[in-house]
Short mmCIF file of C-alpha atoms and ligand atoms in Angstrom, two decimals:
data_model
loop_
_atom_site.label_atom_id
_atom_site.label_comp_id
_atom_site.label_asym_id
_atom_site.label_seq_id
_atom_site.Cartn_x
_atom_site.Cartn_y
_atom_site.Cartn_z
CA MET A 1 20.31 10.01 42.12
CA ILE A 2 16.60 10.98 42.07
CA LYS A 3 15.49 11.74 38.54
CA PHE A 4 12.28 13.49 39.49
CA ASN A 5 11.86 15.70 36.50
CA LYS A 6 12.17 13.25 33.64
CA PHE A 7 9.52 11.04 32.10
CA TYR A 8 10.09 8.14 29.73
CA VAL A 9 7.12 6.57 27.95
CA THR A 10 7.23 3.81 25.33
CA THR A 11 4.95 1.95 22.94
CA PRO A 12 5.65 -1.56 21.66
CA ILE A 13 7.66 -1.50 18.47
CA TYR A 14 5.22 -2.68 15.83
CA TYR A 15 5.83 -5.50 13.40
CA VAL A 16 6.40 -4.03 10.04
CA ASN A 17 4.76 -6.82 8.09
CA ASP A 18 1.85 -4.61 7.11
CA VAL A 19 0.60 -1.01 7.24
CA PRO A 20 -0.45 0.59 10.57
CA HIS A 21 -3.99 -0.02 11.82
CA ILE A 22 -6.24 1.29 14.57
CA GLY A 23 -4.65 -0.98 17.22
CA HIS A 24 -1.19 0.48 16.62
CA ALA A 25 -2.68 3.97 16.53
CA TYR A 26 -4.45 3.40 19.84
CA THR A 27 -1.33 2.61 21.88
CA THR A 28 0.63 5.34 20.14
CA ILE A 29 -2.02 8.00 20.84
CA ALA A 30 -2.16 6.86 24.48
CA ALA A 31 1.58 7.38 24.76
CA ASP A 32 1.18 10.77 23.09
CA ILE A 33 -1.46 11.82 25.63
CA ILE A 34 0.85 10.83 28.48
CA ALA A 35 3.84 12.57 26.87
CA ARG A 36 1.98 15.82 26.21
CA TRP A 37 0.50 15.92 29.71
CA ASN A 38 3.87 15.39 31.35
CA ARG A 39 5.46 18.03 29.14
CA ILE A 40 2.92 20.66 30.16
CA LYS A 41 3.56 19.64 33.74
CA GLY A 42 7.14 20.74 33.21
CA LYS A 43 8.79 17.33 32.90
CA GLU A 44 11.50 16.54 30.42
CA VAL A 45 9.83 13.81 28.40
CA PHE A 46 11.26 11.15 26.16
CA PHE A 47 8.58 9.41 24.11
CA LEU A 48 9.68 6.42 22.09
CA THR A 49 7.95 4.40 19.42
CA GLY A 50 9.29 2.44 16.48
CA LEU A 51 9.34 -0.74 14.46
CA ASP A 52 10.21 -4.38 15.01
CA GLU A 53 11.79 -5.28 11.71
CA HIS A 54 13.39 -8.70 12.13
CA GLY A 55 12.02 -12.23 12.21
CA GLN A 56 10.41 -14.81 10.04
CA LYS A 57 7.09 -13.02 9.75
CA VAL A 58 8.71 -10.00 8.14
CA ALA A 59 11.00 -12.14 5.98
CA GLU A 60 8.06 -14.14 4.65
CA ALA A 61 6.00 -11.02 3.94
CA ALA A 62 8.96 -9.58 2.03
CA LEU A 63 9.36 -12.73 0.00
CA LYS A 64 5.71 -12.58 -1.03
CA MET A 65 6.27 -9.08 -2.35
CA GLY A 66 9.41 -10.12 -4.20
CA LEU A 67 11.56 -7.80 -2.09
CA THR A 68 14.52 -8.33 0.19
CA PRO A 69 13.53 -7.98 3.86
CA GLN A 70 15.45 -4.71 4.10
CA GLU A 71 13.76 -3.28 0.99
CA PHE A 72 10.43 -4.41 2.37
CA VAL A 73 10.83 -2.77 5.79
CA ASP A 74 12.25 0.36 4.19
CA SER A 75 9.13 0.61 2.06
CA LEU A 76 6.77 0.26 5.03
CA ALA A 77 8.52 2.35 7.69
CA PRO A 78 7.45 5.65 6.03
CA ARG A 79 3.81 4.52 6.23
CA PHE A 80 4.06 4.34 10.02
CA LYS A 81 5.86 7.69 10.20
CA GLU A 82 3.21 9.26 7.99
CA ALA A 83 0.39 7.87 10.13
CA TRP A 84 1.96 9.23 13.31
CA LYS A 85 2.46 12.62 11.71
CA LYS A 86 -1.17 12.73 10.63
CA LEU A 87 -2.27 11.83 14.14
CA ASN A 88 -0.05 14.55 15.64
CA ILE A 89 2.07 12.08 17.54
CA SER A 90 4.86 13.94 19.33
CA ASN A 91 7.38 11.10 19.65
CA ASP A 92 10.97 12.10 20.37
CA ASP A 93 12.50 9.14 18.58
CA PHE A 94 11.53 6.38 16.19
CA ILE A 95 13.64 3.28 16.60
CA ARG A 96 13.98 0.63 13.91
CA THR A 97 15.59 -2.63 14.92
CA THR A 98 17.58 -2.82 11.68
CA GLU A 99 19.47 0.32 12.68
CA GLU A 100 23.08 -0.09 13.67
CA ARG A 101 22.62 1.82 16.92
CA HIS A 102 20.10 -0.80 18.01
CA GLN A 103 22.05 -3.84 16.88
CA ASN A 104 25.18 -2.70 18.72
CA VAL A 105 23.33 -2.42 22.02
CA VAL A 106 21.64 -5.80 21.49
CA ILE A 107 25.03 -7.46 21.08
CA GLU A 108 26.37 -5.67 24.15
CA ILE A 109 23.44 -6.78 26.32
CA ILE A 110 23.51 -10.37 25.06
CA LYS A 111 27.24 -10.52 25.83
CA LYS A 112 26.56 -9.38 29.38
CA ILE A 113 23.83 -11.96 29.89
CA TYR A 114 26.17 -14.64 28.49
CA GLU A 115 29.08 -13.56 30.67
CA ASN A 116 26.80 -13.75 33.70
CA GLY A 117 26.24 -17.40 32.92
CA ASP A 118 22.57 -17.02 31.98
CA ILE A 119 22.83 -18.39 28.43
CA TYR A 120 23.56 -22.06 27.63
CA ARG A 121 23.38 -24.35 24.62
CA GLY A 122 20.73 -27.02 24.28
CA GLU A 123 18.12 -28.49 22.00
CA TYR A 124 14.59 -27.34 21.52
CA GLU A 125 11.67 -29.23 20.15
CA GLY A 126 8.31 -27.60 19.85
CA LEU A 127 5.38 -26.43 17.82
CA TYR A 128 6.15 -23.10 16.26
CA CYS A 129 3.77 -20.48 14.89
CA VAL A 130 5.44 -18.35 12.23
CA THR A 131 2.81 -15.62 12.37
CA ASP A 132 3.17 -15.04 16.09
CA GLU A 133 6.86 -15.91 16.22
CA ARG A 134 6.52 -18.25 19.17
CA PHE A 135 6.40 -21.83 20.31
CA TRP A 136 3.30 -23.51 21.76
CA THR A 137 2.83 -26.70 23.71
CA GLU A 138 0.46 -29.37 22.44
CA LEU A 139 -1.98 -28.49 25.24
CA GLN A 140 -2.15 -24.84 24.28
CA LEU A 141 -3.21 -25.48 20.69
CA VAL A 142 -6.82 -24.96 19.71
CA ASP A 143 -8.01 -27.62 17.23
CA GLY A 144 -4.37 -28.37 16.58
CA LYS A 145 -3.73 -24.80 15.48
CA CYS A 146 -2.17 -21.64 16.94
CA PRO A 147 -4.47 -20.30 19.69
CA TRP A 148 -3.70 -16.70 18.71
CA CYS A 149 -4.00 -16.57 14.94
CA GLY A 150 -5.61 -19.93 14.18
CA LYS A 151 -2.96 -20.85 11.62
CA GLU A 152 -1.03 -24.12 11.28
CA VAL A 153 1.94 -24.63 13.58
CA ARG A 154 5.15 -26.34 12.51
CA LYS A 155 7.06 -28.96 14.43
CA LEU A 156 10.54 -27.63 14.91
CA LYS A 157 13.50 -29.34 16.48
CA GLU A 158 16.64 -27.37 16.62
CA GLU A 159 19.79 -26.70 18.46
CA THR A 160 19.35 -23.51 20.36
CA TYR A 161 20.73 -21.32 23.11
CA PHE A 162 18.56 -20.89 26.15
CA PHE A 163 18.18 -17.97 28.53
CA LYS A 164 17.89 -19.14 32.15
CA LEU A 165 14.51 -17.66 32.83
CA SER A 166 13.76 -20.35 35.45
CA LYS A 167 16.50 -18.91 37.65
CA TYR A 168 14.45 -15.73 38.09
CA GLN A 169 11.15 -17.29 39.12
CA GLN A 170 11.27 -16.31 42.78
CA LYS A 171 12.98 -13.02 42.08
CA LEU A 172 10.15 -12.02 39.74
CA LEU A 173 7.49 -12.89 42.30
CA ASP A 174 9.36 -10.95 45.00
CA PHE A 175 9.77 -8.06 42.61
CA TYR A 176 6.01 -7.92 41.92
CA ASN A 177 5.40 -7.99 45.65
CA GLN A 178 7.73 -5.12 46.30
CA ASN A 179 6.42 -3.16 43.31
CA PRO A 180 2.68 -3.74 43.35
CA ASP A 181 2.14 -1.18 40.57
CA PHE A 182 4.60 -2.71 38.14
CA ILE A 183 1.81 -4.40 36.17
CA VAL A 184 -1.46 -2.51 35.85
CA PRO A 185 -4.38 -3.36 35.81
CA GLU A 186 -4.34 -5.83 38.69
CA THR A 187 -6.01 -8.62 36.66
CA ARG A 188 -3.09 -8.59 34.23
CA LYS A 189 -0.67 -8.88 37.14
CA ASN A 190 -2.56 -11.85 38.53
CA GLU A 191 -2.40 -13.60 35.17
CA MET A 192 1.39 -13.29 35.19
CA ILE A 193 1.68 -14.46 38.78
CA SER A 194 -0.33 -17.61 38.18
CA ARG A 195 1.63 -18.44 35.05
CA ILE A 196 4.93 -17.93 36.85
CA LYS A 197 3.74 -20.13 39.70
CA GLU A 198 3.07 -22.94 37.22
CA GLY A 199 6.85 -22.98 36.84
CA LEU A 200 9.13 -20.96 34.58
CA LYS A 201 10.94 -22.77 31.80
CA ASP A 202 14.11 -21.47 30.21
CA VAL A 203 13.48 -19.72 26.91
CA SER A 204 15.05 -20.47 23.60
CA ILE A 205 16.64 -17.27 22.36
CA THR A 206 18.37 -18.28 19.15
CA ARG A 207 17.35 -19.87 15.86
CA THR A 208 19.44 -21.46 13.15
CA THR A 209 16.62 -21.27 10.61
CA VAL A 210 15.68 -17.59 10.73
CA GLU A 211 18.47 -15.55 9.22
CA TRP A 212 16.64 -12.24 9.03
CA ALA A 213 17.80 -11.45 12.54
CA ILE A 214 20.75 -10.19 14.54
CA PRO A 215 23.58 -12.74 14.56
CA PHE A 216 24.19 -14.39 17.92
CA PRO A 217 27.66 -13.20 18.91
CA PHE A 218 28.90 -16.55 20.29
CA ASP A 219 27.99 -18.95 17.50
CA LYS A 220 27.84 -17.95 13.85
CA GLU A 221 25.26 -20.61 13.02
CA HIS A 222 22.76 -18.90 15.31
CA TYR A 223 20.58 -15.81 15.09
CA LEU A 224 18.74 -14.05 17.88
CA TYR A 225 15.06 -14.70 18.48
CA VAL A 226 13.16 -11.61 17.38
CA TRP A 227 11.60 -10.95 20.80
CA VAL A 228 14.94 -10.76 22.60
CA ASP A 229 16.17 -8.31 19.99
CA ALA A 230 12.92 -6.29 20.13
CA LEU A 231 12.69 -5.81 23.90
CA ILE A 232 16.13 -4.27 23.98
CA ASN A 233 14.86 -1.33 21.86
CA TYR A 234 13.73 0.42 25.03
CA VAL A 235 17.34 0.88 26.09
CA SER A 236 19.07 0.92 22.70
CA ALA A 237 17.08 4.04 21.76
CA LEU A 238 18.63 5.70 24.82
CA ASP A 239 22.14 4.75 23.59
CA TYR A 240 22.69 2.39 26.51
CA PRO A 241 24.84 2.82 28.61
CA GLY A 242 25.40 6.47 27.62
CA GLU A 243 24.19 9.80 28.93
CA LYS A 244 20.68 9.60 27.52
CA PHE A 245 20.22 6.23 29.19
CA LYS A 246 21.46 7.60 32.51
CA LYS A 247 19.07 10.48 32.21
CA PHE A 248 15.85 8.75 31.15
CA TRP A 249 16.03 5.12 32.26
CA PRO A 250 14.06 3.48 33.86
CA ALA A 251 10.99 3.82 31.67
CA ASP A 252 8.18 5.39 33.66
CA ILE A 253 5.51 3.68 31.59
CA GLU A 254 5.68 0.94 28.98
CA LEU A 255 2.36 0.63 27.16
CA MET A 256 1.03 -2.41 25.34
CA ALA A 257 -1.99 -4.65 24.87
CA LYS A 258 -2.50 -7.84 26.81
CA GLU A 259 -1.07 -10.36 24.33
CA ILE A 260 2.49 -9.17 24.90
CA ASN A 261 2.32 -8.68 28.66
CA TRP A 262 4.30 -11.89 29.24
CA PHE A 263 7.26 -10.69 27.22
CA HIS A 264 7.31 -7.30 28.94
CA SER A 265 6.48 -8.32 32.49
CA VAL A 266 8.36 -11.61 32.76
CA ILE A 267 11.06 -12.04 30.13
CA TRP A 268 12.15 -8.40 29.93
CA PRO A 269 12.60 -7.84 33.69
CA ALA A 270 14.45 -11.18 33.95
CA MET A 271 16.84 -10.07 31.18
CA LEU A 272 17.35 -6.80 33.02
CA PHE A 273 17.98 -8.62 36.33
CA SER A 274 20.64 -10.63 34.56
CA VAL A 275 22.44 -7.58 33.15
CA GLY A 276 21.95 -5.57 36.33
CA ILE A 277 19.84 -2.83 34.76
CA GLU A 278 16.97 -1.30 36.70
CA THR A 279 13.49 -2.46 35.64
CA PRO A 280 10.81 -0.16 34.16
CA LYS A 281 8.50 1.40 36.73
CA LYS A 282 5.21 0.39 35.19
CA ASN A 283 3.75 -1.77 32.44
CA PHE A 284 0.27 -0.62 31.59
CA ILE A 285 -1.70 -3.28 29.74
CA HIS A 286 -4.67 -2.11 27.72
CA GLY A 287 -7.41 -4.03 25.93
CA TRP A 288 -8.13 -4.92 22.32
CA TRP A 289 -10.29 -3.19 19.77
CA THR A 290 -12.67 -5.17 17.68
CA VAL A 291 -14.49 -3.61 14.73
CA GLU A 292 -18.28 -3.65 14.65
CA GLY A 293 -18.18 -6.69 16.94
CA GLU A 294 -15.60 -8.66 14.97
CA LYS A 295 -11.92 -9.33 15.34
CA MET A 296 -9.99 -7.18 12.90
CA SER A 297 -8.50 -9.14 10.05
CA LYS A 298 -7.41 -8.66 6.50
CA SER A 299 -9.49 -11.56 5.28
CA VAL A 300 -12.69 -10.13 6.80
CA GLY A 301 -11.66 -6.81 5.27
CA ASN A 302 -12.53 -4.79 8.37
CA VAL A 303 -9.11 -3.40 9.25
CA VAL A 304 -9.48 0.25 10.26
CA ASP A 305 -6.88 2.46 8.62
CA PRO A 306 -6.04 5.40 10.92
CA ILE A 307 -4.95 7.57 7.98
CA GLU A 308 -8.34 7.13 6.36
CA MET A 309 -10.04 8.05 9.65
CA VAL A 310 -7.99 11.23 9.93
CA ASN A 311 -8.76 12.17 6.34
CA LYS A 312 -12.45 11.63 6.94
CA TYR A 313 -12.98 13.00 10.44
CA GLY A 314 -9.79 14.82 11.46
CA ALA A 315 -7.09 13.67 13.86
CA ASP A 316 -8.68 15.14 16.98
CA ALA A 317 -12.11 13.62 16.48
CA PHE A 318 -10.54 10.18 16.02
CA ARG A 319 -8.24 10.62 19.03
CA TYR A 320 -11.15 11.83 21.12
CA TYR A 321 -13.44 8.97 20.17
CA LEU A 322 -10.90 6.26 20.95
CA PHE A 323 -10.28 7.50 24.47
CA ARG A 324 -13.79 8.66 25.35
CA GLU A 325 -15.52 5.53 24.17
CA VAL A 326 -13.69 2.86 26.16
CA PRO A 327 -12.02 2.87 29.60
CA PHE A 328 -8.30 2.40 29.03
CA GLY A 329 -7.49 -1.16 30.05
CA GLN A 330 -10.73 -2.68 28.77
CA ASP A 331 -11.60 -4.09 25.37
CA GLY A 332 -13.58 -1.91 23.01
CA ASP A 333 -15.58 -2.09 19.84
CA PHE A 334 -14.99 0.44 17.09
CA SER A 335 -17.93 1.69 15.13
CA GLU A 336 -17.96 4.64 12.76
CA LYS A 337 -21.58 5.27 13.64
CA SER A 338 -20.86 5.76 17.30
CA MET A 339 -17.86 7.95 16.43
CA ILE A 340 -20.13 10.16 14.31
CA ASN A 341 -22.63 10.38 17.17
CA ARG A 342 -19.94 11.59 19.52
CA ILE A 343 -18.58 14.07 16.97
CA ASN A 344 -22.03 15.56 16.43
CA SER A 345 -23.23 15.75 20.00
CA GLU A 346 -20.07 16.21 22.03
CA LEU A 347 -17.62 17.94 19.71
CA ALA A 348 -19.91 19.99 17.45
CA ASP A 349 -22.93 20.67 19.69
CA ALA A 350 -21.33 20.91 23.12
CA LEU A 351 -17.72 22.04 22.65
CA GLY A 352 -17.76 23.77 19.27
CA ASN A 353 -20.93 25.60 20.08
CA LEU A 354 -19.69 26.75 23.48
CA VAL A 355 -16.55 28.29 22.00
CA ASN A 356 -18.50 29.98 19.26
CA ARG A 357 -21.25 31.32 21.53
CA VAL A 358 -18.84 32.83 24.03
CA LEU A 359 -16.68 34.47 21.39
CA VAL A 360 -19.67 35.90 19.53
CA LEU A 361 -20.91 37.46 22.77
CA VAL A 362 -17.53 39.03 23.50
CA GLU A 363 -17.29 40.22 19.91
CA LYS A 364 -20.71 41.88 20.05
CA ASN A 365 -20.58 43.40 23.50
CA PHE A 366 -16.90 44.15 24.10
CA ASP A 367 -15.52 44.81 20.66
CA ASN A 368 -13.37 41.64 20.67
CA SER A 369 -11.67 42.51 23.97
CA VAL A 370 -11.57 40.33 27.07
CA PRO A 371 -13.78 42.10 29.66
CA LYS A 372 -12.92 42.60 33.35
CA PRO A 373 -13.65 39.87 35.91
CA CYS A 374 -16.45 40.55 38.34
CA GLY A 375 -16.81 37.69 40.84
CA GLY A 376 -18.31 34.29 40.18
CA GLN A 377 -16.56 32.16 42.75
CA ASN A 378 -18.65 29.10 41.92
CA VAL A 379 -17.36 28.81 38.38
CA LYS A 380 -13.83 29.24 39.66
CA LYS A 381 -14.19 26.56 42.33
CA PHE A 382 -15.75 24.23 39.87
CA ALA A 383 -13.00 24.68 37.26
CA LEU A 384 -10.24 24.22 39.84
CA ASN A 385 -11.83 21.01 41.11
CA ILE A 386 -11.95 19.66 37.57
CA VAL A 387 -8.22 20.32 37.23
CA LYS A 388 -7.48 18.16 40.26
CA ALA A 389 -9.73 15.39 39.01
CA VAL A 390 -8.25 15.41 35.50
CA ASP A 391 -4.71 15.42 36.85
CA LYS A 392 -5.47 12.39 39.00
CA SER A 393 -7.23 10.54 36.18
CA ILE A 394 -4.45 11.10 33.64
CA GLY A 395 -1.89 10.11 36.28
CA GLU A 396 -3.76 6.81 36.64
CA LEU A 397 -4.22 6.53 32.85
CA GLN A 398 -7.99 6.68 33.30
CA PHE A 399 -8.38 8.77 30.17
CA HIS A 400 -12.13 8.32 29.78
CA ASN A 401 -12.64 9.75 33.28
CA ALA A 402 -10.46 12.73 32.43
CA LEU A 403 -12.47 13.38 29.25
CA ASN A 404 -15.71 12.96 31.14
CA ASP A 405 -14.62 15.61 33.61
CA ILE A 406 -13.47 18.01 30.91
CA PHE A 407 -16.79 17.62 29.13
CA PHE A 408 -18.59 18.14 32.39
CA LEU A 409 -16.93 21.56 32.47
CA VAL A 410 -18.00 22.12 28.84
CA ASN A 411 -21.58 21.22 29.67
CA GLU A 412 -21.64 23.26 32.86
CA SER A 413 -20.33 26.25 30.93
CA ASN A 414 -23.12 25.88 28.39
CA LYS A 415 -25.60 25.70 31.26
CA TYR A 416 -24.02 28.78 32.84
CA ILE A 417 -24.77 30.71 29.64
CA ASN A 418 -28.35 29.45 29.51
CA LYS A 419 -28.91 30.28 33.16
CA ASN A 420 -27.37 33.75 33.10
CA LYS A 421 -28.77 34.72 29.68
CA PRO A 422 -26.03 37.24 28.82
CA TRP A 423 -28.21 38.64 26.00
CA GLU A 424 -30.61 39.93 28.67
CA ILE A 425 -28.03 41.49 31.01
CA GLU A 426 -28.01 45.26 30.76
CA ASP A 427 -25.31 46.07 33.31
CA LYS A 428 -22.06 46.01 31.34
CA GLU A 429 -19.95 45.19 34.38
CA ILE A 430 -22.04 42.16 35.29
CA LEU A 431 -22.20 41.05 31.66
CA GLY A 432 -18.41 41.41 31.44
CA GLY A 433 -18.02 39.30 34.58
CA VAL A 434 -20.16 36.49 33.20
CA LEU A 435 -18.28 36.46 29.90
CA TYR A 436 -14.93 36.66 31.68
CA ASN A 437 -15.78 33.51 33.62
CA LEU A 438 -16.73 31.77 30.40
CA LEU A 439 -13.50 32.83 28.70
CA GLU A 440 -11.50 31.53 31.66
CA SER A 441 -13.46 28.32 31.49
CA LEU A 442 -12.56 28.00 27.78
CA ARG A 443 -8.93 28.61 28.62
CA PHE A 444 -9.03 25.81 31.21
CA ILE A 445 -10.76 23.52 28.71
CA SER A 446 -8.09 24.22 26.11
CA ILE A 447 -5.23 23.32 28.46
CA LEU A 448 -6.94 20.20 29.77
CA LEU A 449 -7.89 19.04 26.29
CA TYR A 450 -4.43 19.65 24.87
CA PRO A 451 -3.02 16.13 25.47
CA PHE A 452 -6.08 14.54 23.87
CA MET A 453 -6.85 17.01 21.10
CA PRO A 454 -3.80 19.16 20.44
CA GLU A 455 -5.11 20.80 17.23
CA THR A 456 -8.40 21.82 18.81
CA ALA A 457 -6.71 23.04 21.97
CA ASN A 458 -4.41 25.24 19.91
CA LYS A 459 -7.32 26.63 17.92
CA ILE A 460 -9.12 27.61 21.14
CA ARG A 461 -5.95 29.13 22.62
CA LYS A 462 -5.34 31.24 19.52
CA GLN A 463 -8.94 32.44 19.41
CA LEU A 464 -8.57 33.56 23.02
CA GLY A 465 -5.63 35.69 21.87
CA ILE A 466 -3.11 33.77 23.99
CA GLU A 467 0.38 33.57 22.55
CA LYS A 468 1.97 31.52 25.31
CA LYS A 469 2.16 27.74 24.97
CA PHE A 470 0.21 25.44 27.26
CA SER A 471 1.35 24.88 30.80
CA PHE A 472 -0.18 23.20 33.81
CA ASP A 473 0.79 26.28 35.84
CA GLY A 474 -1.63 28.25 33.69
CA LEU A 475 -4.50 26.41 35.36
CA LYS A 476 -5.06 29.21 37.85
CA TRP A 477 -8.09 31.44 37.82
CA GLU A 478 -8.01 35.00 36.41
CA VAL A 479 -4.91 34.57 34.29
CA LEU A 480 -6.53 35.88 31.10
CA LYS A 481 -5.75 39.61 30.88
CA PRO A 482 -8.67 41.99 30.40
CA GLY A 483 -8.18 43.89 27.15
CA THR A 484 -6.64 40.91 25.33
CA LYS A 485 -7.97 40.76 21.77
CA ILE A 486 -9.89 37.62 20.91
CA LYS A 487 -10.02 36.37 17.30
CA ARG A 488 -13.05 34.29 16.53
CA GLU A 489 -12.57 31.83 13.72
CA LYS A 490 -14.76 29.30 12.00
CA ILE A 491 -16.53 26.73 14.16
CA LEU A 492 -14.34 23.92 15.50
CA PHE A 493 -16.38 20.94 14.31
CA GLU A 494 -18.85 20.60 11.49
CA LYS A 495 -21.72 18.22 12.10
CA ILE A 496 -21.50 15.05 10.05
CA ASN A 497 -24.48 13.92 8.08
CA LYS A 498 -25.26 10.37 9.09
N1 LIG B 501 6.60 -6.46 17.62
C1 LIG B 501 5.84 -6.85 18.75
C2 LIG B 501 6.11 -5.93 19.93
C3 LIG B 501 7.54 -5.84 20.36
S1 LIG B 501 7.75 -4.69 21.64
C4 LIG B 501 9.28 -4.94 22.20
C5 LIG B 501 4.36 -6.79 18.42
N2 LIG B 501 4.01 -6.03 17.39
S2 LIG B 501 2.51 -5.80 16.88
O1 LIG B 501 2.61 -5.06 15.64
O2 LIG B 501 1.79 -7.01 16.84
O3 LIG B 501 1.88 -4.82 17.91
C6 LIG B 501 1.20 -5.27 19.04
C7 LIG B 501 0.68 -4.08 19.78
O4 LIG B 501 -0.09 -3.23 18.91
C8 LIG B 501 -0.28 -4.42 20.90
O5 LIG B 501 0.35 -4.82 22.07
C9 LIG B 501 -1.02 -3.11 21.02
O6 LIG B 501 -0.20 -2.17 21.64
C10 LIG B 501 -1.22 -2.75 19.58
N3 LIG B 501 -2.40 -3.41 19.00
C11 LIG B 501 -2.40 -4.20 17.90
N4 LIG B 501 -3.69 -4.60 17.66
C12 LIG B 501 -4.52 -4.11 18.60
C13 LIG B 501 -5.91 -4.09 18.77
N5 LIG B 501 -6.75 -4.75 18.00
N6 LIG B 501 -6.41 -3.35 19.80
C14 LIG B 501 -5.61 -2.62 20.63
N7 LIG B 501 -4.28 -2.60 20.46
C15 LIG B 501 -3.67 -3.47 19.58
O7 LIG B 501 3.60 -7.42 19.13
#
């Protein structure tokens, strides 16, 4: 069955050991952009995000607060939901791994893997990092400490159940070959290939020491490793193997940053091979944000709180900055100063001003009514070309290119005003034609900006007197009806005093 009209996009489920920060917001906004774009293109979208609530890291954080792990995660989950609401995230579901619906599917999948002979009992000895919930080899340590977080590792020897990852070594390599776009960007794929070629070892998937976890169904002394539980969220949220799963699986895009590529591009597909479930179509691996040149950390005190950013600058300005500043896939450095620069020059001066200028001119000369078109093929051609470019860029998740193109249209429209000087045109028909082209241009800008800046896009749409919701089909020239009443409102963006 070809499921051509559905689109399933996911974010990682975030560890709920602390409040959300800019990194979590970044991936979630990216998924929101993709979801909104596919919706206006007429697809039935399922956009999933959620929380990873099990494991030692969460249990230890709870203990520090004097709470049970469940009380602790229950107290933090609303913080994530609130942040996503403030950022206008349009997720269709929010999965929490402590929910029964998730745990049931995890057990079902683990049983299938077991029945297929891919789980066996053994003993594991290794150096374990509690913060990152994973084992390291001696060679991987940096100064004897965890290479990711720099904290002490603990020597752990325990009886464990293994998943036969090694069995899938060749199958994974063949799979990457047959699906060259499964891991994007290419460099991230190559990293996985070289690691796989070093030889895949079976992975330990149960612990006897971490009880804040889903019980392993075949041995009551054992609990599931948090990562195995977490990865299954992508299908448990679809009520695997029910109707929703049949409709939306496989995921069209799974988003994440580079540190968890291995789990998503190696372990997850191997688990799916074992159960006989189709693999996701694409894992897109983006980069990391630092803050003013430094790694974000609580101890440095430079963790960027997305809620604070929204309160200070508005959701759209923050969303815009994150995706205009850095090509998606590369690392980036967050600085409030550079965000303010972009707000002032691009959002207030270029976009806000354009909308205001055009509406004032229509207000003055045409009594708030959309005038009649009167030629101007160049503007039309230009706008239609931008649509093609933006569509391609968003399809390839090159968001900065899409925004560049949209702002090219904004800048060209400002130039079009300066060149044509509507205030000097005496012929009403010609003046109407010039303003009509500008109104159409604003309408195009509002539709194209919608996935990135939904609030702003809606404000522009309403000021143009358009009732109908956004749709990609609306990106045709001369759709705006002459006579429609425009309603100018206050400027879109105030300049921020540096
Ligand atoms: N719980 C696991 C994921 C399980 S998915 C089945 C986890 N959680 S996490 O809270 O650490 O989130 C990691 C993800 O958050 C990254 O992969 C990325 O999507 C996002 N980011 C966290 N910090 C980030 C930056 N500094 N910069 C960009 N994104 C980052 O790993």
